[in-house]
Short mmCIF file of C-alpha atoms and ligand atoms in Angstrom, two decimals:
data_model
loop_
_atom_site.label_atom_id
_atom_site.label_comp_id
_atom_site.label_asym_id
_atom_site.label_seq_id
_atom_site.Cartn_x
_atom_site.Cartn_y
_atom_site.Cartn_z
CA MET R 1 0.00 0.00 0.00
CA THR R 2 1.35 3.49 -0.79
CA CYS R 3 0.53 6.81 0.83
CA ASP R 4 1.76 10.40 0.82
CA LEU R 5 2.65 10.51 4.51
CA ALA R 6 3.41 8.18 7.40
CA VAL R 7 3.51 9.79 10.84
CA VAL R 8 5.62 7.91 13.42
CA GLY R 9 4.35 8.59 16.95
CA LEU R 10 0.71 9.67 17.27
CA GLY R 11 0.86 11.88 20.36
CA TYR R 12 0.48 15.60 21.03
CA ILE R 13 2.40 16.54 17.90
CA GLY R 14 2.02 13.51 15.63
CA LEU R 15 -1.77 13.33 15.73
CA PRO R 16 -2.40 17.02 14.91
CA LEU R 17 0.13 16.67 12.06
CA ALA R 18 -1.73 13.65 10.69
CA GLN R 19 -5.01 15.56 11.06
CA ARG R 20 -3.68 18.57 9.16
CA ALA R 21 -2.26 16.33 6.42
CA CYS R 22 -5.63 14.59 6.00
CA ALA R 23 -7.35 17.99 5.88
CA VAL R 24 -5.17 19.18 2.98
CA GLY R 25 -5.76 15.95 1.07
CA LEU R 26 -2.59 13.92 1.75
CA SER R 27 -3.20 10.18 2.07
CA THR R 28 -1.89 9.50 5.57
CA VAL R 29 -1.14 6.58 7.88
CA GLY R 30 0.01 6.66 11.48
CA TYR R 31 2.43 4.23 13.10
CA ASP R 32 2.71 4.00 16.88
CA VAL R 33 4.19 1.32 19.14
CA CYS R 34 1.47 1.84 21.74
CA ALA R 35 -1.40 -0.57 21.01
CA PRO R 36 -4.01 1.27 23.16
CA VAL R 37 -3.28 4.54 21.29
CA VAL R 38 -3.73 2.81 17.94
CA GLU R 39 -6.83 0.89 19.04
CA GLY R 40 -8.37 4.08 20.44
CA LEU R 41 -7.81 5.97 17.20
CA GLN R 42 -9.10 3.10 15.09
CA ALA R 43 -12.21 3.11 17.33
CA GLY R 44 -12.60 6.86 16.67
CA SER R 45 -11.44 8.23 19.99
CA SER R 46 -8.76 10.88 20.45
CA HIS R 47 -6.33 10.99 23.38
CA VAL R 48 -4.98 14.44 22.47
CA ASP R 49 -6.58 17.70 23.68
CA ASP R 50 -6.44 19.61 20.40
CA VAL R 51 -7.92 16.77 18.31
CA SER R 52 -11.56 15.88 18.99
CA ASP R 53 -13.28 12.54 18.38
CA GLY R 54 -15.07 14.31 15.51
CA ASP R 55 -11.68 15.20 14.02
CA VAL R 56 -10.61 11.54 14.26
CA ALA R 57 -13.83 10.53 12.49
CA ALA R 58 -13.10 13.06 9.72
CA MET R 59 -9.56 11.68 9.41
CA GLY R 60 -10.99 8.16 9.12
CA ALA R 61 -13.37 9.35 6.40
CA ALA R 62 -10.34 10.80 4.57
CA GLY R 63 -8.69 7.36 4.63
CA PHE R 64 -6.44 7.72 7.70
CA ARG R 65 -5.60 4.60 9.61
CA ALA R 66 -3.39 3.98 12.62
CA THR R 67 -1.34 0.83 13.06
CA THR R 68 1.37 -0.82 15.16
CA ASP R 69 2.77 -2.44 12.01
CA PRO R 70 5.97 -0.65 10.84
CA SER R 71 5.68 -2.16 7.35
CA VAL R 72 3.29 0.73 6.47
CA LEU R 73 6.37 2.97 6.41
CA ALA R 74 7.64 1.24 3.28
CA GLY R 75 4.96 2.75 1.07
CA ALA R 76 5.17 6.35 2.27
CA GLY R 77 6.48 9.25 0.18
CA THR R 78 7.27 11.19 3.37
CA ILE R 79 7.88 9.84 6.89
CA VAL R 80 7.71 12.28 9.79
CA VAL R 81 9.04 11.16 13.17
CA CYS R 82 7.25 12.65 16.20
CA VAL R 83 8.29 10.37 19.06
CA PRO R 84 9.05 11.50 22.62
CA THR R 85 12.46 12.82 23.60
CA GLY R 86 12.12 13.03 27.35
CA LEU R 87 14.45 12.54 30.28
CA SER R 88 15.66 9.34 31.92
CA PRO R 89 14.86 8.74 35.61
CA ALA R 90 18.27 10.29 36.36
CA GLY R 91 17.17 13.48 34.55
CA ASP R 92 19.34 13.05 31.46
CA PRO R 93 18.26 13.18 27.79
CA ASP R 94 16.65 9.93 26.71
CA LEU R 95 16.85 9.30 22.96
CA ASP R 96 15.80 5.63 23.15
CA SER R 97 12.39 6.21 21.49
CA LEU R 98 13.98 8.28 18.73
CA ARG R 99 16.64 5.62 18.07
CA ALA R 100 14.00 2.85 18.04
CA ALA R 101 11.73 4.80 15.69
CA ILE R 102 14.61 5.60 13.33
CA GLY R 103 15.54 1.90 13.39
CA ASP R 104 12.02 1.03 12.23
CA VAL R 105 12.15 3.71 9.53
CA ALA R 106 15.57 2.48 8.32
CA ALA R 107 14.31 -1.10 7.99
CA GLN R 108 11.49 0.06 5.70
CA LEU R 109 13.21 2.91 3.86
CA ARG R 110 12.82 3.07 0.09
CA PRO R 111 14.73 5.28 -2.39
CA GLY R 112 13.16 8.68 -2.96
CA THR R 113 11.57 8.95 0.50
CA LEU R 114 11.72 12.18 2.52
CA VAL R 115 12.36 11.49 6.22
CA VAL R 116 11.73 14.37 8.63
CA VAL R 117 12.46 14.44 12.35
CA GLU R 118 10.21 16.76 14.38
CA SER R 119 11.15 15.52 17.86
CA THR R 120 13.06 18.09 19.89
CA SER R 121 16.70 17.27 20.56
CA HIS R 122 20.15 18.80 20.93
CA PRO R 123 22.00 20.31 17.96
CA GLY R 124 23.74 17.59 15.97
CA THR R 125 21.06 14.93 16.52
CA THR R 126 19.97 14.72 12.88
CA GLU R 127 23.50 14.57 11.45
CA GLU R 128 25.26 12.61 14.20
CA ILE R 129 22.59 10.15 15.37
CA VAL R 130 19.69 9.94 12.90
CA ARG R 131 21.66 10.03 9.66
CA PRO R 132 24.09 7.16 10.48
CA LEU R 133 21.24 5.01 11.86
CA LEU R 134 19.22 5.51 8.68
CA GLU R 135 22.15 4.98 6.31
CA ARG R 136 23.46 1.88 8.11
CA GLY R 137 20.00 0.37 8.56
CA SER R 138 18.88 0.91 4.97
CA GLY R 139 22.08 0.79 2.94
CA LEU R 140 20.88 4.03 1.30
CA THR R 141 22.67 7.40 1.28
CA VAL R 142 21.26 10.77 2.35
CA GLY R 143 21.14 13.29 -0.47
CA GLU R 144 21.63 10.60 -3.11
CA ASP R 145 18.99 7.92 -2.40
CA PHE R 146 16.70 9.62 0.11
CA HIS R 147 16.19 13.00 1.77
CA LEU R 148 16.63 13.81 5.45
CA ALA R 149 15.29 16.93 7.14
CA TYR R 150 14.69 18.37 10.58
CA SER R 151 11.72 20.58 11.38
CA PRO R 152 10.95 21.43 15.00
CA GLU R 153 7.30 21.44 15.99
CA ARG R 154 6.05 24.58 17.76
CA ILE R 155 2.57 23.41 18.67
CA ASP R 156 1.09 25.10 21.75
CA PRO R 157 -1.59 22.74 23.11
CA GLY R 158 -4.81 24.57 23.93
CA ASN R 159 -3.89 27.67 21.87
CA SER R 160 -6.69 28.26 19.40
CA SER R 161 -5.19 31.49 17.97
CA PHE R 162 -1.94 29.92 16.80
CA THR R 163 -2.41 26.53 15.21
CA MET R 164 -0.09 24.42 13.10
CA SER R 165 -1.14 26.14 9.89
CA ASN R 166 -0.64 29.79 10.95
CA THR R 167 2.51 29.26 13.03
CA PRO R 168 5.63 29.81 10.89
CA ARG R 169 7.49 26.54 10.44
CA VAL R 170 11.29 26.24 10.59
CA VAL R 171 12.59 23.67 8.10
CA SER R 172 16.11 22.41 7.43
CA GLY R 173 17.76 19.68 5.40
CA CYS R 174 21.01 17.72 5.45
CA THR R 175 21.61 18.94 1.89
CA PRO R 176 20.04 21.82 -0.11
CA LEU R 177 17.98 19.24 -2.01
CA CYS R 178 16.78 17.64 1.24
CA ALA R 179 15.71 21.10 2.44
CA LYS R 180 13.93 21.75 -0.86
CA HIS R 181 11.88 18.58 -0.51
CA ALA R 182 11.03 19.42 3.11
CA VAL R 183 9.97 22.96 2.14
CA ALA R 184 7.67 21.54 -0.55
CA PHE R 185 6.13 19.13 1.97
CA TYR R 186 5.51 21.71 4.75
CA GLY R 187 4.38 24.29 2.19
CA ARG R 188 1.24 22.18 1.83
CA LEU R 189 0.55 22.20 5.58
CA VAL R 190 1.47 25.67 6.85
CA ASP R 191 1.20 29.30 5.68
CA THR R 192 4.86 30.25 6.25
CA VAL R 193 8.00 28.15 5.94
CA VAL R 194 11.31 29.53 7.28
CA VAL R 195 14.39 27.80 5.91
CA ALA R 196 17.26 27.33 8.36
CA ARG R 197 20.84 27.23 7.17
CA GLY R 198 21.22 23.63 8.33
CA THR R 199 19.78 21.02 10.68
CA ARG R 200 21.93 22.16 13.63
CA GLU R 201 20.60 25.72 13.32
CA ALA R 202 16.99 24.43 13.28
CA GLU R 203 17.64 22.14 16.27
CA MET R 204 19.29 24.98 18.19
CA ALA R 205 16.47 27.43 17.31
CA LYS R 206 13.94 25.11 18.94
CA LEU R 207 16.04 24.78 22.09
CA LEU R 208 16.56 28.55 22.21
CA GLU R 209 12.80 29.18 22.02
CA ASN R 210 12.05 26.94 24.99
CA THR R 211 15.16 27.88 26.96
CA TYR R 212 14.11 31.53 26.60
CA ARG R 213 10.84 30.70 28.39
CA TYR R 214 12.62 28.56 30.99
CA VAL R 215 15.12 31.26 31.94
CA ASN R 216 12.56 34.07 31.96
CA ILE R 217 10.11 32.10 34.10
CA ALA R 218 12.97 31.40 36.52
CA LEU R 219 13.83 35.12 36.55
CA VAL R 220 10.29 36.16 37.41
CA ASP R 221 10.09 33.37 40.02
CA GLU R 222 13.23 34.68 41.69
CA VAL R 223 11.83 38.21 41.58
CA ALA R 224 8.67 36.80 43.24
CA LEU R 225 10.79 35.21 46.00
CA PHE R 226 12.51 38.53 46.60
CA CYS R 227 9.21 40.45 46.55
CA ASP R 228 7.78 38.01 49.09
CA LYS R 229 10.72 38.71 51.41
CA MET R 230 10.34 42.48 50.94
CA GLY R 231 6.54 42.60 51.19
CA ILE R 232 6.26 43.87 47.60
CA ASP R 233 3.26 42.84 45.48
CA ILE R 234 4.86 40.92 42.57
CA TRP R 235 1.61 40.94 40.60
CA ASP R 236 1.45 44.72 40.70
CA VAL R 237 5.12 44.86 39.72
CA LEU R 238 4.36 42.66 36.70
CA HIS R 239 1.27 44.67 35.83
CA CYS R 240 3.30 47.89 35.82
CA ALA R 241 6.30 46.46 33.95
CA ALA R 242 4.07 44.91 31.30
CA THR R 243 2.73 48.35 30.30
CA LYS R 244 6.11 49.09 28.68
CA PRO R 245 5.28 48.84 25.00
CA PHE R 246 8.75 47.65 23.95
CA GLY R 247 11.65 45.62 25.30
CA PHE R 248 9.75 43.70 27.98
CA THR R 249 7.84 40.42 27.72
CA ALA R 250 5.79 39.45 30.76
CA PHE R 251 6.16 35.98 32.31
CA SER R 252 4.28 34.78 35.38
CA PRO R 253 5.68 33.25 38.54
CA GLY R 254 4.21 30.01 39.85
CA ALA R 255 4.91 26.68 41.47
CA GLY R 256 7.44 25.70 38.80
CA VAL R 257 7.43 24.74 35.13
CA GLY R 258 5.86 21.65 33.57
CA GLY R 259 5.05 19.96 30.31
CA HIS R 260 7.05 17.92 27.87
CA CYS R 261 9.14 20.85 26.62
CA ILE R 262 10.01 23.73 28.96
CA PRO R 263 11.54 21.70 31.82
CA VAL R 264 13.04 19.12 29.43
CA ASP R 265 14.57 20.94 26.46
CA PRO R 266 17.07 23.07 28.43
CA ARG R 267 18.44 19.83 29.86
CA TYR R 268 19.19 18.63 26.30
CA LEU R 269 21.06 21.86 25.71
CA ALA R 270 22.96 21.73 29.01
CA VAL R 271 24.05 18.09 28.59
CA LYS R 272 25.17 18.64 25.00
CA ALA R 273 27.06 21.76 26.08
CA GLU R 274 28.77 19.83 28.90
CA SER R 275 29.86 17.15 26.44
CA GLU R 276 31.49 19.91 24.40
CA GLY R 277 33.23 21.35 27.48
CA PHE R 278 30.88 24.38 27.65
CA SER R 279 28.96 25.41 30.77
CA PHE R 280 25.58 27.14 30.46
CA HIS R 281 25.56 29.18 33.68
CA MET R 282 22.11 30.63 32.95
CA LEU R 283 20.62 27.16 32.72
CA SER R 284 21.99 25.93 36.03
CA ALA R 285 20.89 29.12 37.80
CA ALA R 286 17.38 28.83 36.31
CA ARG R 287 17.17 25.15 37.23
CA ASP R 288 18.11 25.97 40.80
CA VAL R 289 15.44 28.70 41.14
CA LEU R 290 12.70 26.62 39.49
CA GLY R 291 13.51 23.68 41.76
CA ARG R 292 12.93 25.91 44.81
CA MET R 293 9.40 26.98 43.82
CA PRO R 294 7.34 23.96 44.97
CA ARG R 295 8.97 24.21 48.42
CA HIS R 296 8.29 27.94 48.53
CA VAL R 297 4.61 27.38 47.67
CA VAL R 298 4.28 24.75 50.40
CA GLN R 299 5.99 27.09 52.85
CA ARG R 300 3.44 29.77 51.98
CA VAL R 301 0.62 27.25 52.55
CA ALA R 302 2.06 26.36 55.96
CA GLY R 303 2.47 30.04 56.85
CA LEU R 304 -1.13 30.90 55.94
CA LEU R 305 -2.48 28.01 57.99
CA GLU R 306 -0.26 28.81 60.95
CA ALA R 307 -1.50 32.40 60.88
CA GLN R 308 -4.92 30.92 61.64
CA GLY R 309 -3.52 28.74 64.42
CA ARG R 310 -3.78 25.61 62.30
CA PRO R 311 -0.75 23.39 61.68
CA LEU R 312 -0.12 22.05 58.19
CA ARG R 313 -0.05 18.53 59.65
CA GLY R 314 -3.63 17.28 59.51
CA ALA R 315 -4.89 20.27 57.46
CA ARG R 316 -7.17 19.62 54.47
CA VAL R 317 -5.49 21.12 51.43
CA LEU R 318 -7.29 21.19 48.09
CA LEU R 319 -5.20 21.54 44.91
CA LEU R 320 -7.02 23.37 42.12
CA GLY R 321 -5.70 22.44 38.66
CA VAL R 322 -2.94 19.84 38.46
CA THR R 323 -2.04 20.08 34.76
CA TYR R 324 1.03 21.95 33.56
CA LYS R 325 -0.96 24.64 31.74
CA PRO R 326 -4.55 25.90 31.73
CA ASP R 327 -7.46 24.16 30.03
CA ILE R 328 -5.66 21.05 28.85
CA ALA R 329 -5.48 17.52 30.29
CA ASP R 330 -1.69 17.05 30.17
CA THR R 331 -0.02 16.54 33.58
CA ARG R 332 3.47 15.67 32.29
CA GLU R 333 6.18 17.14 34.53
CA SER R 334 3.52 19.28 36.26
CA PRO R 335 4.82 21.05 39.39
CA ALA R 336 1.62 19.80 41.09
CA PHE R 337 3.43 16.47 41.65
CA ALA R 338 6.19 18.07 43.71
CA VAL R 339 3.77 20.31 45.61
CA ALA R 340 1.48 17.37 46.48
CA ALA R 341 4.45 15.24 47.59
CA LEU R 342 5.82 18.00 49.84
CA LEU R 343 2.40 18.70 51.37
CA ARG R 344 1.90 15.01 52.09
CA ALA R 345 5.38 14.67 53.54
CA ARG R 346 4.41 17.40 56.01
CA GLY R 347 1.26 15.53 57.04
CA ALA R 348 -1.41 17.47 55.11
CA HIS R 349 -4.50 15.67 53.77
CA VAL R 350 -4.28 16.53 50.08
CA SER R 351 -7.14 16.26 47.59
CA TYR R 352 -7.48 17.79 44.14
CA HIS R 353 -10.04 19.26 41.79
CA ASP R 354 -9.38 19.28 38.05
CA PRO R 355 -12.10 18.81 35.44
CA TYR R 356 -9.52 17.57 32.94
CA VAL R 357 -7.75 14.96 35.08
CA PRO R 358 -9.77 11.92 36.17
CA SER R 359 -7.00 10.52 38.35
CA PHE R 360 -3.80 11.98 39.80
CA GLU R 361 -1.13 9.95 41.53
CA CYS R 362 1.57 11.31 43.77
CA GLU R 363 4.53 8.99 44.39
CA GLY R 364 2.40 5.94 43.55
CA THR R 365 -0.56 6.89 45.75
CA PRO R 366 -3.69 8.34 44.16
CA LEU R 367 -4.95 11.68 45.45
CA SER R 368 -8.62 11.89 46.34
CA ARG R 369 -10.48 13.66 43.52
CA ARG R 370 -13.18 16.25 44.24
CA THR R 371 -15.63 16.99 41.46
CA ASP R 372 -18.06 19.43 43.14
CA LEU R 373 -16.02 22.63 43.42
CA PRO R 374 -18.16 24.64 45.90
CA GLU R 375 -18.48 21.56 48.13
CA ALA R 376 -14.72 20.88 47.90
CA LEU R 377 -13.91 24.50 48.84
CA ALA R 378 -16.32 24.33 51.78
CA GLY R 379 -14.70 21.12 53.04
CA SER R 380 -11.09 22.36 52.91
CA ASP R 381 -8.90 24.41 55.21
CA LEU R 382 -6.97 25.84 52.29
CA ALA R 383 -7.39 25.79 48.52
CA LEU R 384 -4.23 26.13 46.46
CA LEU R 385 -4.82 27.43 42.93
CA LEU R 386 -2.00 25.88 40.92
CA GLN R 387 -3.46 26.11 37.43
CA ASP R 388 -5.89 28.75 36.23
CA HIS R 389 -8.32 26.65 34.21
CA SER R 390 -11.13 28.88 32.98
CA CYS R 391 -13.59 27.02 35.25
CA TYR R 392 -11.95 28.67 38.27
CA ASP R 393 -14.16 31.72 38.46
CA PRO R 394 -12.30 34.37 40.54
CA THR R 395 -15.62 35.44 42.12
CA LEU R 396 -16.29 31.89 43.33
CA LEU R 397 -12.78 31.62 44.77
CA ALA R 398 -13.05 35.07 46.36
CA ARG R 399 -16.23 33.96 48.15
CA ALA R 400 -14.78 30.63 49.35
CA ARG R 401 -15.01 30.05 53.09
CA CYS R 402 -11.56 28.48 53.19
CA THR R 403 -8.24 30.27 52.82
CA VAL R 404 -7.08 30.48 49.20
CA LEU R 405 -3.47 30.70 48.00
CA ASP R 406 -3.50 31.79 44.38
CA THR R 407 -0.23 31.02 42.58
CA ARG R 408 -1.53 32.49 39.29
CA GLY R 409 -2.36 36.00 40.51
CA ARG R 410 -5.94 35.89 39.28
CA THR R 411 -8.04 36.24 42.40
CA ALA R 412 -8.62 38.90 45.06
CA GLY R 413 -10.64 38.63 48.27
CA VAL R 414 -10.39 38.76 52.04
CA ARG R 415 -9.38 35.15 52.41
CA VAL R 416 -7.29 35.11 49.23
CA THR R 417 -3.51 35.51 49.23
CA ARG R 418 -1.52 35.66 46.02
CA LEU R 419 1.89 34.06 45.64
N1 NAD Q 1 3.66 18.28 23.32
C1 NAD Q 1 4.10 19.45 22.89
O1 NAD Q 1 3.52 20.49 23.19
C2 NAD Q 1 5.34 19.54 21.99
C3 NAD Q 1 5.59 20.75 21.31
C4 NAD Q 1 6.69 20.84 20.50
C5 NAD Q 1 7.56 19.77 20.37
N2 NAD Q 1 7.31 18.60 21.05
C6 NAD Q 1 8.25 17.48 20.87
O2 NAD Q 1 7.61 16.52 20.05
C7 NAD Q 1 8.05 15.21 20.39
C8 NAD Q 1 6.85 14.33 20.68
O3 NAD Q 1 6.17 14.88 21.78
P1 NAD Q 1 4.66 14.53 22.09
O4 NAD Q 1 4.23 15.51 23.12
O5 NAD Q 1 3.87 14.41 20.83
O6 NAD Q 1 4.83 13.07 22.74
P2 NAD Q 1 3.65 12.04 23.12
O7 NAD Q 1 4.18 11.24 24.25
O8 NAD Q 1 2.36 12.77 23.27
O9 NAD Q 1 3.51 11.12 21.84
C9 NAD Q 1 4.54 10.35 21.34
C10 NAD Q 1 3.95 9.08 20.73
O10 NAD Q 1 5.04 8.35 20.17
C11 NAD Q 1 4.83 6.97 20.41
N3 NAD Q 1 6.10 6.28 20.32
C12 NAD Q 1 7.08 6.16 21.25
N4 NAD Q 1 8.11 5.45 20.76
C13 NAD Q 1 7.78 5.12 19.48
C14 NAD Q 1 8.44 4.40 18.47
N5 NAD Q 1 9.66 3.90 18.66
N6 NAD Q 1 7.81 4.22 17.29
C15 NAD Q 1 6.57 4.73 17.09
N7 NAD Q 1 5.89 5.42 18.01
C16 NAD Q 1 6.49 5.63 19.20
C17 NAD Q 1 4.19 6.92 21.80
O11 NAD Q 1 3.50 5.71 22.00
C18 NAD Q 1 3.28 8.15 21.75
O12 NAD Q 1 1.98 7.82 21.31
C19 NAD Q 1 9.00 15.38 21.56
O13 NAD Q 1 10.31 15.45 21.06
C20 NAD Q 1 8.60 16.73 22.14
O14 NAD Q 1 9.67 17.34 22.81
C21 NAD Q 1 6.20 18.47 21.83
#
């Protein structure tokens, strides 16, 4: 069977890519090693926030099918690899999924195919890791027999203003011809294609984008720590600074950073830099500050309770929003894990409310889930707003009978304290 596109890895970036390809008329298949993901999609159900079950049905009607069989890759004109590049338990870059996926691609590779890597990784990954694996595994040569490109995904889950099609797409190739093929492919999917000088520049651009957020969030977190010590209202500081119409971009403090990108990508950069004998001082400083935030939040919780003569041990603490960003269901690397663990370690009874997260485990033990928000607020000593999902109406929180610690700076009220 032949098709225009095979997407390898049908997660937060692979599935929207397959959806967009179907929408523009490319015959598309999806390959994933996870049987439940494939079975779910084949049964018409989406596991990704930005793709609805209706979207999956429309993809099916356009001929899309998902499979765990890598032989589908053999018939594809273009293969795009969107597998996870996370961290190992020791906190180091883990390229096992990427290596395994490239191994599968190599075994099926046919002359003339365009292979694109979208997974985020350190500069040099495409040339130093992907290219040799593909060439050795297939016996084919990049630039002569097949084309190899790198194009970092910039998807922002939950963002309806900037989607795949209207977000400019950086594209690079191992050779000018590889880049030309990749530009032609992405030109069908997105409005604007930006051609990088080479794959290392495109890889580095992606890491710079996310490291920029990482470092700036750490900066504003450290400013928040200082403001707390000085009795200065950080939220008013941010409000004032953000009125400057040039030269300042506002970031918000909070309990830490989460998600599959912001806490992870700088680690890829730092480890690669170390291997080259280069130290990224900004990254280690930012990592240190971000790592202090969950403890600071828990200290604020304890302080607020103590001010009412109530020890943290035995107090009923309700976490509001446990995902890593608002109005999505993704809890990967969410700072809520660290906050819940620290609260529990200090003897608090921790429950959570989150309309997007049916179950939430902290260090192997599930947290009790509350679904009725007013009732949950009434039954708690303190509510800790970690994520500002739009369901958290500031008026409702302001009227809560329990103490509220708002880490997002959204709420005001007599019993509300902001981080
Ligand atoms: N999620 C985001 O917002 C985002 C944004 C930009 C870039 N990225 C990058 O995109 C990449 C993928 O991230 P994601 O969030 O889509 O991950 P994900 O975990 O949501 O999905 C990855 C999918 O790949 C599958 N998979 C794993 N190993 C495989 C293999 N060997 N062969 C085939 N399938 C395999 C998994 O089963 C999973 O379904 C990562 O490098 C990430 O850093 C993610």
